[in-house]
Tab-separated table of C-alpha atoms in Angstrom:
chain	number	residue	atom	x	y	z
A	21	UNK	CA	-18.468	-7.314	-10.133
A	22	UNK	CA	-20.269	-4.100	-10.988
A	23	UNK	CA	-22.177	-5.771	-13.638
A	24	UNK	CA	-23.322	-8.634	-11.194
A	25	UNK	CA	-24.469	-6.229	-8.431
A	26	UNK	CA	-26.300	-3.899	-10.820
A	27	UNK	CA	-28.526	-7.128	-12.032
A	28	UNK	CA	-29.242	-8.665	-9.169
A	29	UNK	CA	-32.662	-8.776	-7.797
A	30	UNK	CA	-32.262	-6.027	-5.145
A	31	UNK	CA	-35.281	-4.629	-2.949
A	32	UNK	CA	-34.200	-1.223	-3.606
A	33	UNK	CA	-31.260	0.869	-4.375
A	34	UNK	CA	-29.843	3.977	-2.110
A	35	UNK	CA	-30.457	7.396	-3.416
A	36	UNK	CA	-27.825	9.003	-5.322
A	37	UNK	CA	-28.411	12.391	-5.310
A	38	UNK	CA	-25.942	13.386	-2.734
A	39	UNK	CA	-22.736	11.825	-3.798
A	40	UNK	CA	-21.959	14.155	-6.799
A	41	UNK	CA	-18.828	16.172	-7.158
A	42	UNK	CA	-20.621	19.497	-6.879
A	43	UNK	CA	-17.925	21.411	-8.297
A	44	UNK	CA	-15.111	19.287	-7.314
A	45	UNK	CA	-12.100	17.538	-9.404
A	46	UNK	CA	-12.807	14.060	-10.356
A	47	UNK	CA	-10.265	11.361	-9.417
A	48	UNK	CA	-10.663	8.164	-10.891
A	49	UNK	CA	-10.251	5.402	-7.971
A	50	UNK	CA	-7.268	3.576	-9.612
A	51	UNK	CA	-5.406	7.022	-9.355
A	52	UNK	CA	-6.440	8.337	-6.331
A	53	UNK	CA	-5.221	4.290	-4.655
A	54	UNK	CA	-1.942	4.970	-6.782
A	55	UNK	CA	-1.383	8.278	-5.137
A	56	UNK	CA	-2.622	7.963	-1.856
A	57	UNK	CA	-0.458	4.812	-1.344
A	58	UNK	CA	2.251	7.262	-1.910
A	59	UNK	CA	0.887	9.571	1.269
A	60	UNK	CA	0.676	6.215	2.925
A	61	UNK	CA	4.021	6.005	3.128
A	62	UNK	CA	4.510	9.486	3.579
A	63	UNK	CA	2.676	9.270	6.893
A	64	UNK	CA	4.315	6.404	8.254
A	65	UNK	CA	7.912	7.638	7.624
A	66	UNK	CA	6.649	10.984	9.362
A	67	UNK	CA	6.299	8.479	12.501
A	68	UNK	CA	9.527	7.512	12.594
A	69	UNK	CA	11.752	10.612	10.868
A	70	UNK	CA	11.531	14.187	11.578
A	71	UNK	CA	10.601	15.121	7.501
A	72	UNK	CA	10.333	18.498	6.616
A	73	UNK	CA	10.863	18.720	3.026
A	74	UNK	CA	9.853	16.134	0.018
A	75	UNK	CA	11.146	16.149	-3.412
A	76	UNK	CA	9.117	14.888	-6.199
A	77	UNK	CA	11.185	14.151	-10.124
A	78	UNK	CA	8.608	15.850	-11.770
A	79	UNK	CA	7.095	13.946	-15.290
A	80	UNK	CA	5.105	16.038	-17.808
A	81	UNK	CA	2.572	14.321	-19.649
A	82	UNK	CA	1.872	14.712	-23.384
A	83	UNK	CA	-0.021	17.823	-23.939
A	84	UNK	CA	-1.469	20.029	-27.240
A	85	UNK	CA	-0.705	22.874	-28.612
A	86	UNK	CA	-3.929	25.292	-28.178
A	87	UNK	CA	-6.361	22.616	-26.416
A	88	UNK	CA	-5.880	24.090	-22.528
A	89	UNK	CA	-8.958	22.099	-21.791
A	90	UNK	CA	-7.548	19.264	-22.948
A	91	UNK	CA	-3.846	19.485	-21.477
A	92	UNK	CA	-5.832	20.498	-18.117
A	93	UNK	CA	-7.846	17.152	-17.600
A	94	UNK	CA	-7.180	14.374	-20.127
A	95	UNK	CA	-4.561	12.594	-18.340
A	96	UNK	CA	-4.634	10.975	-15.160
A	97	UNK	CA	-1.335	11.035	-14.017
A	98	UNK	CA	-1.780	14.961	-14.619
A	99	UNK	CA	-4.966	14.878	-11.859
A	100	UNK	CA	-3.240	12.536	-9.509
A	101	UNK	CA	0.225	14.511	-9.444
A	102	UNK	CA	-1.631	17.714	-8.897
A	103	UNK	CA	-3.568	15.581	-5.818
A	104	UNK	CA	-0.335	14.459	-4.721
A	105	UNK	CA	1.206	17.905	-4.491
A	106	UNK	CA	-1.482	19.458	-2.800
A	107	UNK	CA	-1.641	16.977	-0.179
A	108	UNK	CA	1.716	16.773	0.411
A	109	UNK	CA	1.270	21.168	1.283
A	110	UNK	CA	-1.253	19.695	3.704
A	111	UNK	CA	0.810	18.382	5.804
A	112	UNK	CA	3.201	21.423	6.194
A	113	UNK	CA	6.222	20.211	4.346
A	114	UNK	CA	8.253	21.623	1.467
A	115	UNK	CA	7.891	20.660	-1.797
A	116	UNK	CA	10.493	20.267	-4.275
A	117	UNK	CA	9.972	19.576	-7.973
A	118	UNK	CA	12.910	18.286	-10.191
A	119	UNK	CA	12.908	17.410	-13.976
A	120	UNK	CA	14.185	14.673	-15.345
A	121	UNK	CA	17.513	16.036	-16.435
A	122	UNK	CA	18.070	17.532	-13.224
A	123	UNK	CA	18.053	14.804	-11.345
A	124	UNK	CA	20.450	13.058	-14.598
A	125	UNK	CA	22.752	16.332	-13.677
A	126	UNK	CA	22.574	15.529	-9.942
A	127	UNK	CA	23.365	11.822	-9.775
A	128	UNK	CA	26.527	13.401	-12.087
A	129	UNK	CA	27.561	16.109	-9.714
A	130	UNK	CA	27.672	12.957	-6.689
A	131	UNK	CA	29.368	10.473	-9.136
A	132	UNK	CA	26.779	8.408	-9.196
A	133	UNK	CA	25.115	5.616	-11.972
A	134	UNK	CA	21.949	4.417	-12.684
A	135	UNK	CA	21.424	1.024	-13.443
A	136	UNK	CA	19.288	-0.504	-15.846
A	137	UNK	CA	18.579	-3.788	-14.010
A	138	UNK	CA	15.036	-2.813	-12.695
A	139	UNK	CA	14.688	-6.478	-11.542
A	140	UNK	CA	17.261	-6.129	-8.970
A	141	UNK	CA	17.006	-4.793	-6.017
A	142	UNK	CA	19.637	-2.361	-5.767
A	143	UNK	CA	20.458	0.871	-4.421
A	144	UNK	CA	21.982	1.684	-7.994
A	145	UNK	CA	18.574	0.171	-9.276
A	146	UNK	CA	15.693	1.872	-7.490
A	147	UNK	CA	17.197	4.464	-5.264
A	148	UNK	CA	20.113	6.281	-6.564
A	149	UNK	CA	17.780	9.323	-8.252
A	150	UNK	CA	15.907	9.231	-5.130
A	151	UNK	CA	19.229	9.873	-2.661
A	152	UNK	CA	20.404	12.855	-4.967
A	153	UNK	CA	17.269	14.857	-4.874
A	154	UNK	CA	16.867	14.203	-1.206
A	155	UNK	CA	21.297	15.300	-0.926
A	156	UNK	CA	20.674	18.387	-2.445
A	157	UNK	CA	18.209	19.682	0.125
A	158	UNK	CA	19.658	18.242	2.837
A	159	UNK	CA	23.250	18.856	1.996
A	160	UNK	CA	24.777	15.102	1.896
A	161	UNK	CA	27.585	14.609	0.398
A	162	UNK	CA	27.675	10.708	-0.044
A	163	UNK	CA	25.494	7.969	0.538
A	164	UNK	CA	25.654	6.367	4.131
A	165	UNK	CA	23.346	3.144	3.614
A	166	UNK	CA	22.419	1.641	0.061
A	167	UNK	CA	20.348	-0.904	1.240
A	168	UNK	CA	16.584	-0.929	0.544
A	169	UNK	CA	13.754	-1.109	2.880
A	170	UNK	CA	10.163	-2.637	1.016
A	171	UNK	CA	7.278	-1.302	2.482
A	172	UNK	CA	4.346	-3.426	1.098
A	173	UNK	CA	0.595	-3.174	2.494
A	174	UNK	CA	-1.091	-5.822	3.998
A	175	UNK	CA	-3.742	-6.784	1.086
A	176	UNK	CA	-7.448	-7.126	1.912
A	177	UNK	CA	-10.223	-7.984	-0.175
A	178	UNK	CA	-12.942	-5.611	0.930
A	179	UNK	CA	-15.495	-5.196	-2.011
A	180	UNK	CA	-16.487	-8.698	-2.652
A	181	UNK	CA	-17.891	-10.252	0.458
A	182	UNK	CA	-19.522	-13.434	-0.937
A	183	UNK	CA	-18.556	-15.187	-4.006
A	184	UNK	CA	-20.211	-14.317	-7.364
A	185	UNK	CA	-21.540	-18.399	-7.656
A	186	UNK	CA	-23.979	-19.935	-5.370
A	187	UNK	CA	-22.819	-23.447	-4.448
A	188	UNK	CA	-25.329	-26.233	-3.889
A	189	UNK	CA	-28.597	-25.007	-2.208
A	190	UNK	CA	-28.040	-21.648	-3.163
A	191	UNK	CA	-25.588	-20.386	-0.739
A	192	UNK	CA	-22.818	-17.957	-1.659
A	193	UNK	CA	-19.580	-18.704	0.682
A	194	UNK	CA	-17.913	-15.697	2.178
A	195	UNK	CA	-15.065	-14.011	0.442
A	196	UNK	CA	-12.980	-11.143	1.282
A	197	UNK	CA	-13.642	-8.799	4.710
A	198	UNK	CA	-11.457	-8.025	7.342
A	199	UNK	CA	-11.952	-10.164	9.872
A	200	UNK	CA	-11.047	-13.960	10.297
A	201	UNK	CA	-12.916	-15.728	13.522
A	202	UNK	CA	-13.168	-12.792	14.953
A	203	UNK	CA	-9.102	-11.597	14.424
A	204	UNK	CA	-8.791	-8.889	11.953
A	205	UNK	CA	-6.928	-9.753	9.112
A	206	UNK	CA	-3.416	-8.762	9.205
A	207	UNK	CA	-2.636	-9.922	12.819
A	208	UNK	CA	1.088	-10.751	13.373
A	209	UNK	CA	1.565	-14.157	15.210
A	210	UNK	CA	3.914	-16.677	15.390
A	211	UNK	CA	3.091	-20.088	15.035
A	212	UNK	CA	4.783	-23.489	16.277
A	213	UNK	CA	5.428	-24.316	12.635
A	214	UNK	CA	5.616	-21.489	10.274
A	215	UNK	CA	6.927	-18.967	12.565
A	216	UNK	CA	6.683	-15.064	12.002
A	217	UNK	CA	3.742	-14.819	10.093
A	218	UNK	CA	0.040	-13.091	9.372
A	219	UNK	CA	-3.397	-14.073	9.523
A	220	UNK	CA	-5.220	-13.902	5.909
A	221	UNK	CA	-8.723	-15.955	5.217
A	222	UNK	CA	-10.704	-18.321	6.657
A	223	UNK	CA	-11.740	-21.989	5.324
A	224	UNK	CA	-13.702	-24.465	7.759
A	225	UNK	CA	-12.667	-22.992	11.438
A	226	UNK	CA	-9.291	-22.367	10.156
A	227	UNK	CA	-7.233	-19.634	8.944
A	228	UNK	CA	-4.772	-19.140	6.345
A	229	UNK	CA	-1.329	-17.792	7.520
A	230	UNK	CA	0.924	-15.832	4.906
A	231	UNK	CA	4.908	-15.528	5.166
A	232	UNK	CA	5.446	-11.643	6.909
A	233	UNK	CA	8.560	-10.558	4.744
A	234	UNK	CA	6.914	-11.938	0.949
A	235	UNK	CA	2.997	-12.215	1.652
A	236	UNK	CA	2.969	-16.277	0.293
A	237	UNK	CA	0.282	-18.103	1.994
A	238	UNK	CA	2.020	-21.267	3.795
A	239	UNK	CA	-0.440	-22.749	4.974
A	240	UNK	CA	-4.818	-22.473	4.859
A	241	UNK	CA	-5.470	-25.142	7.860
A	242	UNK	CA	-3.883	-23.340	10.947
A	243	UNK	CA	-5.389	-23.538	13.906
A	244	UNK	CA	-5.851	-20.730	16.305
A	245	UNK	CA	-4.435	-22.132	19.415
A	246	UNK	CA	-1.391	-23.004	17.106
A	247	UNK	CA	-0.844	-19.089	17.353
A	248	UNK	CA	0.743	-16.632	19.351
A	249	UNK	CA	-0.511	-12.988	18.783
A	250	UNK	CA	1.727	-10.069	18.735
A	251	UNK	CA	0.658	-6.852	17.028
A	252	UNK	CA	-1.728	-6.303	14.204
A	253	UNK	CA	0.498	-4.690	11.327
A	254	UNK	CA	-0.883	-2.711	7.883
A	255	UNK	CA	2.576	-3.600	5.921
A	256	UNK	CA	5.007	-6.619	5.978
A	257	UNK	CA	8.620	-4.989	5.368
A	258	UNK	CA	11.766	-6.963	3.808
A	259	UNK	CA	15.263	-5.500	4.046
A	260	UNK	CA	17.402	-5.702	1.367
A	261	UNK	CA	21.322	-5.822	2.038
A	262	UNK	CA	23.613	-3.356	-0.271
A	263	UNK	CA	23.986	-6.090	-2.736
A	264	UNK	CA	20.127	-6.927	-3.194
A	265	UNK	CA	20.524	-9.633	-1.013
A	266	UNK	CA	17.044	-10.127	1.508
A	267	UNK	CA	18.483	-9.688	4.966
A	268	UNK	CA	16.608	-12.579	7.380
A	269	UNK	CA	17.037	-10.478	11.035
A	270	UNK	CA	13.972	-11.387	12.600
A	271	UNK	CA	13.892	-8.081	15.019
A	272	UNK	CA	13.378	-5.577	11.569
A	273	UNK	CA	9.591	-5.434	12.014
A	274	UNK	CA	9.081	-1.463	11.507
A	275	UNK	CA	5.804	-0.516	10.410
A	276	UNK	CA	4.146	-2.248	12.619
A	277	UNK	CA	0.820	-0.456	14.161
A	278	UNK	CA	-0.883	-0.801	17.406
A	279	UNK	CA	-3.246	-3.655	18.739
A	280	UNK	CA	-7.147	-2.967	18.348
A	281	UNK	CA	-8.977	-2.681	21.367
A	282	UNK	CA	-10.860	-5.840	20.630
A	283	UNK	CA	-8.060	-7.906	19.675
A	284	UNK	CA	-6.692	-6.988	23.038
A	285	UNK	CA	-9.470	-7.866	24.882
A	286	UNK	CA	-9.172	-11.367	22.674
A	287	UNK	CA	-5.659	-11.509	23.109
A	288	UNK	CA	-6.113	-11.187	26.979
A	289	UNK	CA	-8.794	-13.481	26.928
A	290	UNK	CA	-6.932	-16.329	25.683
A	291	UNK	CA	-3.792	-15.888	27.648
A	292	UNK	CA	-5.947	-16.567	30.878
């Protein structure tokens, strides 16, 4: 994409002189979208929970004897973690660090195992080292839920706005954006077919509607007045039983933000 953009017969090109680091620690954009999804989530539980404190199982990276240079920046996972810490101080909470045997000491102490299964979706799977180093802040003493709540965000091409081959006559369709007809992308509706689901793309004065708990497009030829719009939502959320079964109660629709003003107004519109 880069590549494409770069050779492309462009007018002229904005200055670049003003978007250096000046001093500040480089964060390659794959790590700082790993971490930041992290805050993400971070933020939205904040919403909902009063959090105070946050524990992190802290993993050390490979490092050499004598090269601090080298064990300081070479690894990204060592410049996103440190990001991740010091935004986490931002917000005013406590952090908590905890190797890797800790937490192996902890889940002992509580009675509880690990399992190896990362394919199912388990409390014993994905959350049990999780639920210890939260216990030992808060002072639990066994687990009151084991049932697992996926947050997932709502997926949006915004980079690539037209594709990279021209079609006949030398027109490049549209591709990615945020905004389908004039609804932004993400909009929960429910439609006289499919039910609960979101709006993705566009094809031909129709939009593409995707399943809300596992993001499959169903369908690319629904029709706006086939719709009913309820809330526009950054993640679609599946809940997971305490056996890894998905649970199918259609009222768990937490994360769920509020309406644009635009939408409304659209929203309102049609209703009349």
């Amino acid at each position: 994409m880069r590549r494409a953009r770069r050779h492309r017969k462009c007018w002229r090109r904005p200055a670049r002189f003003n978007n250096r680091l000046q001093g500040r620690t480089f964060i390659p954009p794959s790590t700082f979208s790993r971490w930041n999804a992290k805050i993400r989530i971070l933020e939205q539980l904040r919403k909902i929970l009063p959090i105070t404190d946050v524990v992190v199982e802290d993993v050390a990276a490979v490092s050499k004897k004598n090269c601090r240079k080298w064990n300081r920046n070479f690894s990204p996972l060592e410049v996103g973690k440190r990001w991740f810490y010091a935004s986490i101080r931002e917000l005013g909470l406590n952090l908590s660090l905890r190797t890797g045997y800790e937490t192996k000491e902890l889940r002992d102490r509580f009675g509880l195992k690990k399992s190896g299964q990362k394919d199912k979706k388990t409390f014993s799977s994905h959350a049990v080292d999780a639920w210890a180093m939260a216990a030992d802040i808060s002072g639990a003493e066994h687990p009151t839920e084991t049932g697992l709540y996926y947050w997932t965000p709502i997926r949006v091409h915004r980079r690539q706005l037209h594709r990279f081959q021209p079609e006949k006559g030398g027109i490049r369709k549209p591709y990615g954006g945020t905004r389908s007809m004039g609804l932004t992308r993400g909009t929960l509706v429910r439609h006289i077919k499919y039910g609960l689901t979101y709006i993705g793309g566009t094809l031909k004065n129709r939009v593409s509607l995707h399943g809300f708990g596992t993001g499959k497009r169903v369908t690319q030829r629904a029709r706006i007045e086939d719709c009913t719009f309820l809330t526009r939502i950054a993640w679609r959320t599946q809940w997971y039983a305490g056996t890894g079964r998905r649970h199918s109660s259609p009222h768990l629709l937490a994360g769920v933000s509020c309406l644009y003003e635009d939408e409304s107004r659209e929203i309102s519109r049609r209703a009349r």
